[in-house]
Amino acid sequence: MIKRTNKMTIMFDKKVDKKQGSIRIKSEMKILAAASDEFILQGYKGATVQSIADRAELPKANVLYYFKNKENIYHAVLEKTLDMWDQGIGDIVYEDGPRLAIEKFIAAKVKMSFQHPNASKIYAMEIIQGALHLKEFSRTYLRKWVKEKAKIFQQWIDEGKMEDIDPVKLIFLIWSTTQHYADFETQILSVMNRADYEEEDQEQVTQFLTEFVLRGTGIK
Amino acid sequence: MIKRTNKMTIMFDKKVDKKQGSIRIKSEMKILAAASDEFILQGYKGATVQSIADRAELPKANVLYYFKNKENIYHAVLEKTLDMWDQGIGDIVYEDGPRLAIEKFIAAKVKMSFQHPNASKIYAMEIIQGALHLKEFSRTYLRKWVKEKAKIFQQWIDEGKMEDIDPVKLIFLIWSTTQHYADFETQILSVMNRADYEEEDQEQVTQFLTEFVLRGTGIK
DNA sequence: CAGCTATGTAACCAAAAGGTCAGTATTGCT
DNA sequence: AGCAATACTGACCTTTTGGTTACATAGCTG
């Protein structure tokens, strides 16, 4: 079970804050990046420590030297993912008013999807599989966040600044449409007959979604 | 690699259309249902033949008697999934006009998400993991479908019946928002502090999304 | 340089899991 | 009843894989 903290804290079993560790940090980053790819491609069980080691270009035993076991690696990856999710969530504040708030929010989420698709994918897989490791996160942190932001939307609705729609469903709509470009990247590219996203895609998607949602919410 | 066919055709290695098979059919259905759950919960590698057998209340060897191997079980599950996807896709035809077409489309997709969340989840996991088994499906069938429907939307746009937006992105938007309720079921329920979806949820979601999209597309 | 800690690694081991097989039971048909 | 074909199953085998361990090397500090 993952708990939220202010700073990213990978759970070491060893003393962390020893003066040195530059090698440690570097190796750990390589391992986590490799692990992230492997977990997405193969799933938790499917990703072998060996495959992670190969991808990180380290011997297996060395990987196990830094992370006691596979579960630990996965936890660290999840921790990193949640941290990114936090950062990329954008902030909705009353003072911005509905238009600016939504523009910022969508832009942040789209950026996140295009810049860090892996984080989005890992997160999505966790949820689909039943969110065993994220139950606590959803139940507390996320629920609170949604409640808080829904309240702000409701204020705007009461002030006649936007249509009277369910703010929670609106939040889900924005989450789903933006994350879709990360999670379903393969399908989207395949359908559009393209090999990779290009610079302008992120921009176009942001613009499309922003305009669409502004119309959908009736914000002038 | 999966190819689309008119009817669901699980690939047997044995003669299928022998007169009897009522037991066979029944067992296979039990196995596929169990497998579907296990694959979602544990991923392909994580789901063991034993766990599938347990869930189906059959001995492992019996499962392997019907499906030669694990890969075969997965293929059959995928095949069933794609078939459902087909059926649930709804149809967009020019004659309906944009309003009715979108109403039908969204209703069909939402229904699909609420009635057969497993199909949506399996599909989503496949795509996220790189769509190894669905590459062909995306590249041919799906691409063609999107192109075809996008053209219809474009006609309506040209006739001034809706806003001038990218039809392909509109399709993605509807896919993502509707499937979200299946794939992220766990998160949604958790955030809403509920144990299960209820009757009226499907209806409310359909209504919310329909109205939102109609406004977003500027259909009167 | 001596000694201590951190880093790195090959070899090994036990458990798990996919799949086979040889043989038994059941069913349908004549 | 008798005989095929189908259905079923426990026992077994092999490979994979997570994890351990014993040992070597590098790097820092007094």
JSON list of C-alpha atoms in Angstrom, two decimals, chain B:
[
{"chain": "B", "resi": 1, "resn": "MET", "atom": "CA", "xyz": [-2.31, -12.09, -34.59]},
{"chain": "B", "resi": 2, "resn": "ILE", "atom": "CA", "xyz": [-6.07, -11.92, -34.61]},
{"chain": "B", "resi": 3, "resn": "LYS", "atom": "CA", "xyz": [-8.14, -11.50, -37.72]},
{"chain": "B", "resi": 4, "resn": "ARG", "atom": "CA", "xyz": [-11.70, -10.37, -37.76]},
{"chain": "B", "resi": 5, "resn": "THR", "atom": "CA", "xyz": [-14.39, -12.77, -38.89]},
{"chain": "B", "resi": 6, "resn": "ASN", "atom": "CA", "xyz": [-18.15, -12.47, -39.08]},
{"chain": "B", "resi": 7, "resn": "LYS", "atom": "CA", "xyz": [-18.90, -14.91, -36.36]},
{"chain": "B", "resi": 8, "resn": "MET", "atom": "CA", "xyz": [-16.95, -15.70, -33.27]},
{"chain": "B", "resi": 9, "resn": "THR", "atom": "CA", "xyz": [-14.61, -18.52, -34.07]},
{"chain": "B", "resi": 10, "resn": "ILE", "atom": "CA", "xyz": [-12.55, -19.88, -31.30]},
{"chain": "B", "resi": 11, "resn": "MET", "atom": "CA", "xyz": [-9.67, -21.67, -32.85]},
{"chain": "B", "resi": 12, "resn": "PHE", "atom": "CA", "xyz": [-9.83, -25.30, -31.99]},
{"chain": "B", "resi": 13, "resn": "ASP", "atom": "CA", "xyz": [-7.21, -27.73, -32.93]},
{"chain": "B", "resi": 14, "resn": "LYS", "atom": "CA", "xyz": [-9.75, -30.48, -32.95]},
{"chain": "B", "resi": 15, "resn": "LYS", "atom": "CA", "xyz": [-12.82, -31.09, -35.02]},
{"chain": "B", "resi": 16, "resn": "VAL", "atom": "CA", "xyz": [-15.43, -28.67, -33.80]},
{"chain": "B", "resi": 17, "resn": "ASP", "atom": "CA", "xyz": [-18.69, -29.34, -35.49]},
{"chain": "B", "resi": 18, "resn": "LYS", "atom": "CA", "xyz": [-19.19, -32.83, -34.22]},
{"chain": "B", "resi": 19, "resn": "LYS", "atom": "CA", "xyz": [-22.83, -33.34, -33.31]},
{"chain": "B", "resi": 20, "resn": "GLN", "atom": "CA", "xyz": [-22.23, -33.37, -29.57]},
{"chain": "B", "resi": 21, "resn": "GLY", "atom": "CA", "xyz": [-20.21, -30.85, -27.70]},
{"chain": "B", "resi": 22, "resn": "SER", "atom": "CA", "xyz": [-22.74, -29.48, -25.29]},
{"chain": "B", "resi": 23, "resn": "ILE", "atom": "CA", "xyz": [-20.36, -30.36, -22.50]},
{"chain": "B", "resi": 24, "resn": "ARG", "atom": "CA", "xyz": [-17.48, -28.98, -24.48]},
{"chain": "B", "resi": 25, "resn": "ILE", "atom": "CA", "xyz": [-19.24, -25.69, -25.08]},
{"chain": "B", "resi": 26, "resn": "LYS", "atom": "CA", "xyz": [-20.26, -25.42, -21.47]},
{"chain": "B", "resi": 27, "resn": "SER", "atom": "CA", "xyz": [-16.80, -26.17, -20.14]},
{"chain": "B", "resi": 28, "resn": "GLU", "atom": "CA", "xyz": [-15.20, -23.83, -22.58]},
{"chain": "B", "resi": 29, "resn": "MET", "atom": "CA", "xyz": [-17.48, -21.04, -21.53]},
{"chain": "B", "resi": 30, "resn": "LYS", "atom": "CA", "xyz": [-16.69, -21.61, -17.88]},
{"chain": "B", "resi": 31, "resn": "ILE", "atom": "CA", "xyz": [-12.99, -21.64, -18.66]},
{"chain": "B", "resi": 32, "resn": "LEU", "atom": "CA", "xyz": [-13.11, -18.49, -20.74]},
{"chain": "B", "resi": 33, "resn": "ALA", "atom": "CA", "xyz": [-15.05, -16.60, -18.11]},
{"chain": "B", "resi": 34, "resn": "ALA", "atom": "CA", "xyz": [-12.59, -17.68, -15.44]},
{"chain": "B", "resi": 35, "resn": "ALA", "atom": "CA", "xyz": [-9.63, -16.90, -17.68]},
{"chain": "B", "resi": 36, "resn": "SER", "atom": "CA", "xyz": [-10.96, -13.47, -18.48]},
{"chain": "B", "resi": 37, "resn": "ASP", "atom": "CA", "xyz": [-11.12, -12.62, -14.79]},
{"chain": "B", "resi": 38, "resn": "GLU", "atom": "CA", "xyz": [-7.71, -14.03, -14.09]},
{"chain": "B", "resi": 39, "resn": "PHE", "atom": "CA", "xyz": [-6.02, -12.31, -17.01]},
{"chain": "B", "resi": 40, "resn": "ILE", "atom": "CA", "xyz": [-7.39, -8.99, -15.88]},
{"chain": "B", "resi": 41, "resn": "LEU", "atom": "CA", "xyz": [-6.49, -9.48, -12.27]},
{"chain": "B", "resi": 42, "resn": "GLN", "atom": "CA", "xyz": [-3.03, -10.97, -12.81]},
{"chain": "B", "resi": 43, "resn": "GLY", "atom": "CA", "xyz": [-2.01, -10.14, -16.34]},
{"chain": "B", "resi": 44, "resn": "TYR", "atom": "CA", "xyz": [-1.13, -12.74, -18.95]},
{"chain": "B", "resi": 45, "resn": "LYS", "atom": "CA", "xyz": [1.99, -14.08, -17.28]},
{"chain": "B", "resi": 46, "resn": "GLY", "atom": "CA", "xyz": [0.57, -13.72, -13.82]},
{"chain": "B", "resi": 47, "resn": "ALA", "atom": "CA", "xyz": [-2.52, -15.77, -14.52]},
{"chain": "B", "resi": 48, "resn": "THR", "atom": "CA", "xyz": [-1.64, -19.41, -14.02]},
{"chain": "B", "resi": 49, "resn": "VAL", "atom": "CA", "xyz": [-3.43, -22.27, -15.67]},
{"chain": "B", "resi": 50, "resn": "GLN", "atom": "CA", "xyz": [-3.98, -23.62, -12.18]},
{"chain": "B", "resi": 51, "resn": "SER", "atom": "CA", "xyz": [-5.67, -20.42, -11.02]},
{"chain": "B", "resi": 52, "resn": "ILE", "atom": "CA", "xyz": [-7.91, -20.42, -14.08]},
{"chain": "B", "resi": 53, "resn": "ALA", "atom": "CA", "xyz": [-8.76, -24.04, -13.44]},
{"chain": "B", "resi": 54, "resn": "ASP", "atom": "CA", "xyz": [-9.55, -23.33, -9.79]},
{"chain": "B", "resi": 55, "resn": "ARG", "atom": "CA", "xyz": [-11.82, -20.46, -10.70]},
{"chain": "B", "resi": 56, "resn": "ALA", "atom": "CA", "xyz": [-13.58, -22.60, -13.28]},
{"chain": "B", "resi": 57, "resn": "GLU", "atom": "CA", "xyz": [-13.76, -25.42, -10.76]},
{"chain": "B", "resi": 58, "resn": "LEU", "atom": "CA", "xyz": [-12.03, -27.88, -13.01]},
{"chain": "B", "resi": 59, "resn": "PRO", "atom": "CA", "xyz": [-8.75, -29.77, -12.69]},
{"chain": "B", "resi": 60, "resn": "LYS", "atom": "CA", "xyz": [-5.86, -28.18, -14.47]},
{"chain": "B", "resi": 61, "resn": "ALA", "atom": "CA", "xyz": [-5.40, -31.10, -16.83]},
{"chain": "B", "resi": 62, "resn": "ASN", "atom": "CA", "xyz": [-8.99, -30.76, -17.89]},
{"chain": "B", "resi": 63, "resn": "VAL", "atom": "CA", "xyz": [-8.49, -27.13, -18.82]},
{"chain": "B", "resi": 64, "resn": "LEU", "atom": "CA", "xyz": [-5.48, -28.12, -20.86]},
{"chain": "B", "resi": 65, "resn": "TYR", "atom": "CA", "xyz": [-7.60, -30.81, -22.47]},
{"chain": "B", "resi": 66, "resn": "TYR", "atom": "CA", "xyz": [-9.93, -28.20, -23.94]},
{"chain": "B", "resi": 67, "resn": "PHE", "atom": "CA", "xyz": [-7.35, -25.60, -24.73]},
{"chain": "B", "resi": 68, "resn": "LYS", "atom": "CA", "xyz": [-4.00, -26.98, -25.78]},
{"chain": "B", "resi": 69, "resn": "ASN", "atom": "CA", "xyz": [-2.11, -24.34, -23.85]},
{"chain": "B", "resi": 70, "resn": "LYS", "atom": "CA", "xyz": [-2.29, -21.03, -22.06]},
{"chain": "B", "resi": 71, "resn": "GLU", "atom": "CA", "xyz": [-1.65, -18.98, -25.17]},
{"chain": "B", "resi": 72, "resn": "ASN", "atom": "CA", "xyz": [-4.69, -20.63, -26.73]},
{"chain": "B", "resi": 73, "resn": "ILE", "atom": "CA", "xyz": [-6.88, -19.68, -23.82]},
{"chain": "B", "resi": 74, "resn": "TYR", "atom": "CA", "xyz": [-5.75, -16.11, -24.10]},
{"chain": "B", "resi": 75, "resn": "HIS", "atom": "CA", "xyz": [-6.42, -16.04, -27.80]},
{"chain": "B", "resi": 76, "resn": "ALA", "atom": "CA", "xyz": [-9.93, -17.30, -27.27]},
{"chain": "B", "resi": 77, "resn": "VAL", "atom": "CA", "xyz": [-10.53, -14.63, -24.64]},
{"chain": "B", "resi": 78, "resn": "LEU", "atom": "CA", "xyz": [-9.22, -11.96, -26.97]},
{"chain": "B", "resi": 79, "resn": "GLU", "atom": "CA", "xyz": [-11.34, -13.23, -29.80]},
{"chain": "B", "resi": 80, "resn": "LYS", "atom": "CA", "xyz": [-14.43, -13.04, -27.61]},
{"chain": "B", "resi": 81, "resn": "THR", "atom": "CA", "xyz": [-13.41, -9.57, -26.51]},
{"chain": "B", "resi": 82, "resn": "LEU", "atom": "CA", "xyz": [-13.01, -8.28, -30.02]},
{"chain": "B", "resi": 83, "resn": "ASP", "atom": "CA", "xyz": [-16.34, -9.72, -30.95]},
{"chain": "B", "resi": 84, "resn": "MET", "atom": "CA", "xyz": [-17.96, -7.83, -28.15]},
{"chain": "B", "resi": 85, "resn": "TRP", "atom": "CA", "xyz": [-16.16, -4.70, -29.16]},
{"chain": "B", "resi": 86, "resn": "ASP", "atom": "CA", "xyz": [-17.60, -5.11, -32.62]},
{"chain": "B", "resi": 87, "resn": "GLN", "atom": "CA", "xyz": [-21.10, -5.63, -31.41]},
{"chain": "B", "resi": 88, "resn": "GLY", "atom": "CA", "xyz": [-20.98, -2.82, -28.91]},
{"chain": "B", "resi": 89, "resn": "ILE", "atom": "CA", "xyz": [-19.52, -0.26, -31.24]},
{"chain": "B", "resi": 90, "resn": "GLY", "atom": "CA", "xyz": [-22.89, 0.99, -32.40]},
{"chain": "B", "resi": 91, "resn": "ASP", "atom": "CA", "xyz": [-23.27, 2.23, -35.89]},
{"chain": "B", "resi": 92, "resn": "ILE", "atom": "CA", "xyz": [-22.94, 5.71, -37.26]},
{"chain": "B", "resi": 93, "resn": "VAL", "atom": "CA", "xyz": [-24.84, 6.26, -40.47]},
{"chain": "B", "resi": 94, "resn": "TYR", "atom": "CA", "xyz": [-25.31, 9.42, -42.44]},
{"chain": "B", "resi": 95, "resn": "GLU", "atom": "CA", "xyz": [-29.08, 9.08, -42.63]},
{"chain": "B", "resi": 96, "resn": "ASP", "atom": "CA", "xyz": [-29.45, 9.42, -38.86]},
{"chain": "B", "resi": 97, "resn": "GLY", "atom": "CA", "xyz": [-28.03, 12.91, -38.84]},
{"chain": "B", "resi": 98, "resn": "PRO", "atom": "CA", "xyz": [-25.46, 13.98, -36.26]},
{"chain": "B", "resi": 99, "resn": "ARG", "atom": "CA", "xyz": [-27.72, 14.22, -33.23]},
{"chain": "B", "resi": 100, "resn": "LEU", "atom": "CA", "xyz": [-29.31, 10.80, -33.41]},
{"chain": "B", "resi": 101, "resn": "ALA", "atom": "CA", "xyz": [-26.05, 9.21, -34.53]},
{"chain": "B", "resi": 102, "resn": "ILE", "atom": "CA", "xyz": [-24.16, 10.53, -31.54]},
{"chain": "B", "resi": 103, "resn": "GLU", "atom": "CA", "xyz": [-26.96, 9.64, -29.16]},
{"chain": "B", "resi": 104, "resn": "LYS", "atom": "CA", "xyz": [-26.96, 6.08, -30.44]},
{"chain": "B", "resi": 105, "resn": "PHE", "atom": "CA", "xyz": [-23.19, 5.81, -30.48]},
{"chain": "B", "resi": 106, "resn": "ILE", "atom": "CA", "xyz": [-22.69, 7.04, -26.95]},
{"chain": "B", "resi": 107, "resn": "ALA", "atom": "CA", "xyz": [-25.55, 4.96, -25.60]},
{"chain": "B", "resi": 108, "resn": "ALA", "atom": "CA", "xyz": [-24.10, 1.84, -27.20]},
{"chain": "B", "resi": 109, "resn": "LYS", "atom": "CA", "xyz": [-20.61, 2.45, -25.87]},
{"chain": "B", "resi": 110, "resn": "VAL", "atom": "CA", "xyz": [-21.77, 3.29, -22.37]},
{"chain": "B", "resi": 111, "resn": "LYS", "atom": "CA", "xyz": [-23.96, 0.23, -22.30]},
{"chain": "B", "resi": 112, "resn": "MET", "atom": "CA", "xyz": [-21.02, -1.85, -23.37]},
{"chain": "B", "resi": 113, "resn": "SER", "atom": "CA", "xyz": [-18.86, -0.41, -20.59]},
{"chain": "B", "resi": 114, "resn": "PHE", "atom": "CA", "xyz": [-21.38, -1.11, -17.90]},
{"chain": "B", "resi": 115, "resn": "GLN", "atom": "CA", "xyz": [-22.54, -4.52, -19.11]},
{"chain": "B", "resi": 116, "resn": "HIS", "atom": "CA", "xyz": [-19.22, -5.98, -20.17]},
{"chain": "B", "resi": 117, "resn": "PRO", "atom": "CA", "xyz": [-16.47, -4.17, -18.34]},
{"chain": "B", "resi": 118, "resn": "ASN", "atom": "CA", "xyz": [-14.18, -7.17, -18.64]},
{"chain": "B", "resi": 119, "resn": "ALA", "atom": "CA", "xyz": [-14.11, -6.97, -22.40]},
{"chain": "B", "resi": 120, "resn": "SER", "atom": "CA", "xyz": [-13.14, -3.33, -22.21]},
{"chain": "B", "resi": 121, "resn": "LYS", "atom": "CA", "xyz": [-10.46, -4.02, -19.63]},
{"chain": "B", "resi": 122, "resn": "ILE", "atom": "CA", "xyz": [-8.85, -6.84, -21.55]},
{"chain": "B", "resi": 123, "resn": "TYR", "atom": "CA", "xyz": [-8.84, -4.69, -24.64]},
{"chain": "B", "resi": 124, "resn": "ALA", "atom": "CA", "xyz": [-7.33, -1.75, -22.79]},
{"chain": "B", "resi": 125, "resn": "MET", "atom": "CA", "xyz": [-4.55, -3.84, -21.30]},
{"chain": "B", "resi": 126, "resn": "GLU", "atom": "CA", "xyz": [-3.67, -5.23, -24.68]},
{"chain": "B", "resi": 127, "resn": "ILE", "atom": "CA", "xyz": [-3.38, -1.76, -26.16]},
{"chain": "B", "resi": 128, "resn": "ILE", "atom": "CA", "xyz": [-1.39, -0.36, -23.26]},
{"chain": "B", "resi": 129, "resn": "GLN", "atom": "CA", "xyz": [1.05, -3.23, -23.45]},
{"chain": "B", "resi": 130, "resn": "GLY", "atom": "CA", "xyz": [1.72, -2.51, -27.07]},
{"chain": "B", "resi": 131, "resn": "ALA", "atom": "CA", "xyz": [-1.14, -4.34, -28.75]},
{"chain": "B", "resi": 132, "resn": "LEU", "atom": "CA", "xyz": [1.04, -7.22, -29.87]},
{"chain": "B", "resi": 133, "resn": "HIS", "atom": "CA", "xyz": [-1.99, -9.36, -30.59]},
{"chain": "B", "resi": 134, "resn": "LEU", "atom": "CA", "xyz": [-4.09, -6.54, -31.98]},
{"chain": "B", "resi": 135, "resn": "LYS", "atom": "CA", "xyz": [-1.69, -4.77, -34.29]},
{"chain": "B", "resi": 136, "resn": "GLU", "atom": "CA", "xyz": [-3.35, -6.24, -37.32]},
{"chain": "B", "resi": 137, "resn": "PHE", "atom": "CA", "xyz": [-6.82, -5.44, -36.03]},
{"chain": "B", "resi": 138, "resn": "SER", "atom": "CA", "xyz": [-5.92, -1.80, -35.45]},
{"chain": "B", "resi": 139, "resn": "ARG", "atom": "CA", "xyz": [-4.08, -1.35, -38.67]},
{"chain": "B", "resi": 140, "resn": "THR", "atom": "CA", "xyz": [-6.81, -2.68, -40.87]},
{"chain": "B", "resi": 141, "resn": "TYR", "atom": "CA", "xyz": [-10.25, -3.01, -39.39]},
{"chain": "B", "resi": 142, "resn": "LEU", "atom": "CA", "xyz": [-10.16, -0.17, -36.90]},
{"chain": "B", "resi": 143, "resn": "ARG", "atom": "CA", "xyz": [-8.40, 2.28, -39.17]},
{"chain": "B", "resi": 144, "resn": "LYS", "atom": "CA", "xyz": [-10.94, 1.67, -41.86]},
{"chain": "B", "resi": 145, "resn": "TRP", "atom": "CA", "xyz": [-13.82, 2.11, -39.43]},
{"chain": "B", "resi": 146, "resn": "VAL", "atom": "CA", "xyz": [-12.49, 5.41, -38.18]},
{"chain": "B", "resi": 147, "resn": "LYS", "atom": "CA", "xyz": [-11.83, 6.71, -41.64]},
{"chain": "B", "resi": 148, "resn": "GLU", "atom": "CA", "xyz": [-15.33, 5.81, -42.73]},
{"chain": "B", "resi": 149, "resn": "LYS", "atom": "CA", "xyz": [-17.06, 7.40, -39.78]},
{"chain": "B", "resi": 150, "resn": "ALA", "atom": "CA", "xyz": [-14.86, 10.47, -39.86]},
{"chain": "B", "resi": 151, "resn": "LYS", "atom": "CA", "xyz": [-16.00, 11.02, -43.38]},
{"chain": "B", "resi": 152, "resn": "ILE", "atom": "CA", "xyz": [-19.62, 11.02, -42.30]},
{"chain": "B", "resi": 153, "resn": "PHE", "atom": "CA", "xyz": [-18.91, 13.55, -39.58]},
{"chain": "B", "resi": 154, "resn": "GLN", "atom": "CA", "xyz": [-17.07, 15.67, -42.11]},
{"chain": "B", "resi": 155, "resn": "GLN", "atom": "CA", "xyz": [-20.14, 15.71, -44.32]},
{"chain": "B", "resi": 156, "resn": "TRP", "atom": "CA", "xyz": [-22.24, 17.00, -41.46]},
{"chain": "B", "resi": 157, "resn": "ILE", "atom": "CA", "xyz": [-19.62, 19.62, -40.77]},
{"chain": "B", "resi": 158, "resn": "ASP", "atom": "CA", "xyz": [-19.64, 20.70, -44.39]},
{"chain": "B", "resi": 159, "resn": "GLU", "atom": "CA", "xyz": [-23.40, 21.00, -44.21]},
{"chain": "B", "resi": 160, "resn": "GLY", "atom": "CA", "xyz": [-23.09, 23.26, -41.19]},
{"chain": "B", "resi": 161, "resn": "LYS", "atom": "CA", "xyz": [-24.83, 20.79, -38.93]},
{"chain": "B", "resi": 162, "resn": "MET", "atom": "CA", "xyz": [-22.02, 20.83, -36.39]},
{"chain": "B", "resi": 163, "resn": "GLU", "atom": "CA", "xyz": [-18.89, 22.71, -35.40]},
{"chain": "B", "resi": 164, "resn": "ASP", "atom": "CA", "xyz": [-15.80, 22.38, -37.54]},
{"chain": "B", "resi": 165, "resn": "ILE", "atom": "CA", "xyz": [-13.79, 20.01, -35.38]},
{"chain": "B", "resi": 166, "resn": "ASP", "atom": "CA", "xyz": [-11.49, 17.10, -36.12]},
{"chain": "B", "resi": 167, "resn": "PRO", "atom": "CA", "xyz": [-13.82, 14.07, -36.45]},
{"chain": "B", "resi": 168, "resn": "VAL", "atom": "CA", "xyz": [-11.06, 11.62, -35.58]},
{"chain": "B", "resi": 169, "resn": "LYS", "atom": "CA", "xyz": [-10.37, 13.38, -32.30]},
{"chain": "B", "resi": 170, "resn": "LEU", "atom": "CA", "xyz": [-14.09, 13.40, -31.64]},
{"chain": "B", "resi": 171, "resn": "ILE", "atom": "CA", "xyz": [-14.21, 9.65, -32.04]},
{"chain": "B", "resi": 172, "resn": "PHE", "atom": "CA", "xyz": [-11.28, 9.24, -29.67]},
{"chain": "B", "resi": 173, "resn": "LEU", "atom": "CA", "xyz": [-13.01, 11.48, -27.19]},
{"chain": "B", "resi": 174, "resn": "ILE", "atom": "CA", "xyz": [-16.14, 9.40, -27.20]},
{"chain": "B", "resi": 175, "resn": "TRP", "atom": "CA", "xyz": [-14.20, 6.16, -26.95]},
{"chain": "B", "resi": 176, "resn": "SER", "atom": "CA", "xyz": [-12.13, 7.36, -24.04]},
{"chain": "B", "resi": 177, "resn": "THR", "atom": "CA", "xyz": [-14.91, 8.90, -22.01]},
{"chain": "B", "resi": 178, "resn": "THR", "atom": "CA", "xyz": [-17.20, 5.91, -22.36]},
{"chain": "B", "resi": 179, "resn": "GLN", "atom": "CA", "xyz": [-14.60, 3.19, -21.86]},
{"chain": "B", "resi": 180, "resn": "HIS", "atom": "CA", "xyz": [-13.29, 5.04, -18.85]},
{"chain": "B", "resi": 181, "resn": "TYR", "atom": "CA", "xyz": [-16.26, 3.86, -16.82]},
{"chain": "B", "resi": 182, "resn": "ALA", "atom": "CA", "xyz": [-15.31, 0.25, -17.46]},
{"chain": "B", "resi": 183, "resn": "ASP", "atom": "CA", "xyz": [-11.53, 0.44, -17.30]},
{"chain": "B", "resi": 184, "resn": "PHE", "atom": "CA", "xyz": [-11.29, 2.78, -14.33]},
{"chain": "B", "resi": 185, "resn": "GLU", "atom": "CA", "xyz": [-14.29, 1.34, -12.55]},
{"chain": "B", "resi": 186, "resn": "THR", "atom": "CA", "xyz": [-12.23, 0.72, -9.43]},
{"chain": "B", "resi": 187, "resn": "GLN", "atom": "CA", "xyz": [-11.01, 4.26, -9.21]},
{"chain": "B", "resi": 188, "resn": "ILE", "atom": "CA", "xyz": [-14.39, 5.80, -9.96]},
{"chain": "B", "resi": 189, "resn": "LEU", "atom": "CA", "xyz": [-16.14, 3.73, -7.34]},
{"chain": "B", "resi": 190, "resn": "SER", "atom": "CA", "xyz": [-13.40, 4.46, -4.87]},
{"chain": "B", "resi": 191, "resn": "VAL", "atom": "CA", "xyz": [-13.54, 8.19, -5.47]},
{"chain": "B", "resi": 192, "resn": "MET", "atom": "CA", "xyz": [-17.32, 8.19, -5.26]},
{"chain": "B", "resi": 193, "resn": "ASN", "atom": "CA", "xyz": [-17.09, 6.06, -2.13]},
{"chain": "B", "resi": 194, "resn": "ARG", "atom": "CA", "xyz": [-19.34, 3.37, -3.50]},
{"chain": "B", "resi": 195, "resn": "ALA", "atom": "CA", "xyz": [-19.12, -0.40, -3.66]},
{"chain": "B", "resi": 196, "resn": "ASP", "atom": "CA", "xyz": [-20.77, -1.01, -7.02]},
{"chain": "B", "resi": 197, "resn": "TYR", "atom": "CA", "xyz": [-22.39, 0.73, -9.92]},
{"chain": "B", "resi": 198, "resn": "GLU", "atom": "CA", "xyz": [-26.15, 0.93, -9.66]},
{"chain": "B", "resi": 199, "resn": "GLU", "atom": "CA", "xyz": [-28.91, 0.83, -12.22]},
{"chain": "B", "resi": 200, "resn": "GLU", "atom": "CA", "xyz": [-29.20, 4.55, -12.64]},
{"chain": "B", "resi": 201, "resn": "ASP", "atom": "CA", "xyz": [-25.48, 5.15, -13.07]},
{"chain": "B", "resi": 202, "resn": "GLN", "atom": "CA", "xyz": [-25.45, 3.90, -16.63]},
{"chain": "B", "resi": 203, "resn": "GLU", "atom": "CA", "xyz": [-28.38, 6.12, -17.45]},
{"chain": "B", "resi": 204, "resn": "GLN", "atom": "CA", "xyz": [-26.89, 9.19, -15.83]},
{"chain": "B", "resi": 205, "resn": "VAL", "atom": "CA", "xyz": [-23.56, 8.73, -17.51]},
{"chain": "B", "resi": 206, "resn": "THR", "atom": "CA", "xyz": [-25.23, 8.27, -20.87]},
{"chain": "B", "resi": 207, "resn": "GLN", "atom": "CA", "xyz": [-27.23, 11.43, -20.39]},
{"chain": "B", "resi": 208, "resn": "PHE", "atom": "CA", "xyz": [-24.28, 13.45, -19.14]},
{"chain": "B", "resi": 209, "resn": "LEU", "atom": "CA", "xyz": [-22.00, 12.41, -21.95]},
{"chain": "B", "resi": 210, "resn": "THR", "atom": "CA", "xyz": [-24.64, 12.79, -24.64]},
{"chain": "B", "resi": 211, "resn": "GLU", "atom": "CA", "xyz": [-25.55, 16.31, -23.60]},
{"chain": "B", "resi": 212, "resn": "PHE", "atom": "CA", "xyz": [-21.93, 17.28, -23.15]},
{"chain": "B", "resi": 213, "resn": "VAL", "atom": "CA", "xyz": [-20.86, 15.99, -26.52]},
{"chain": "B", "resi": 214, "resn": "LEU", "atom": "CA", "xyz": [-23.82, 17.52, -28.30]},
{"chain": "B", "resi": 215, "resn": "ARG", "atom": "CA", "xyz": [-22.91, 20.89, -26.83]},
{"chain": "B", "resi": 216, "resn": "GLY", "atom": "CA", "xyz": [-19.23, 20.33, -27.54]},
{"chain": "B", "resi": 217, "resn": "THR", "atom": "CA", "xyz": [-19.90, 19.53, -31.16]},
{"chain": "B", "resi": 218, "resn": "GLY", "atom": "CA", "xyz": [-22.34, 22.39, -31.47]},
{"chain": "B", "resi": 219, "resn": "ILE", "atom": "CA", "xyz": [-25.21, 20.19, -32.58]},
{"chain": "B", "resi": 220, "resn": "LYS", "atom": "CA", "xyz": [-28.53, 21.89, -32.01]}
]
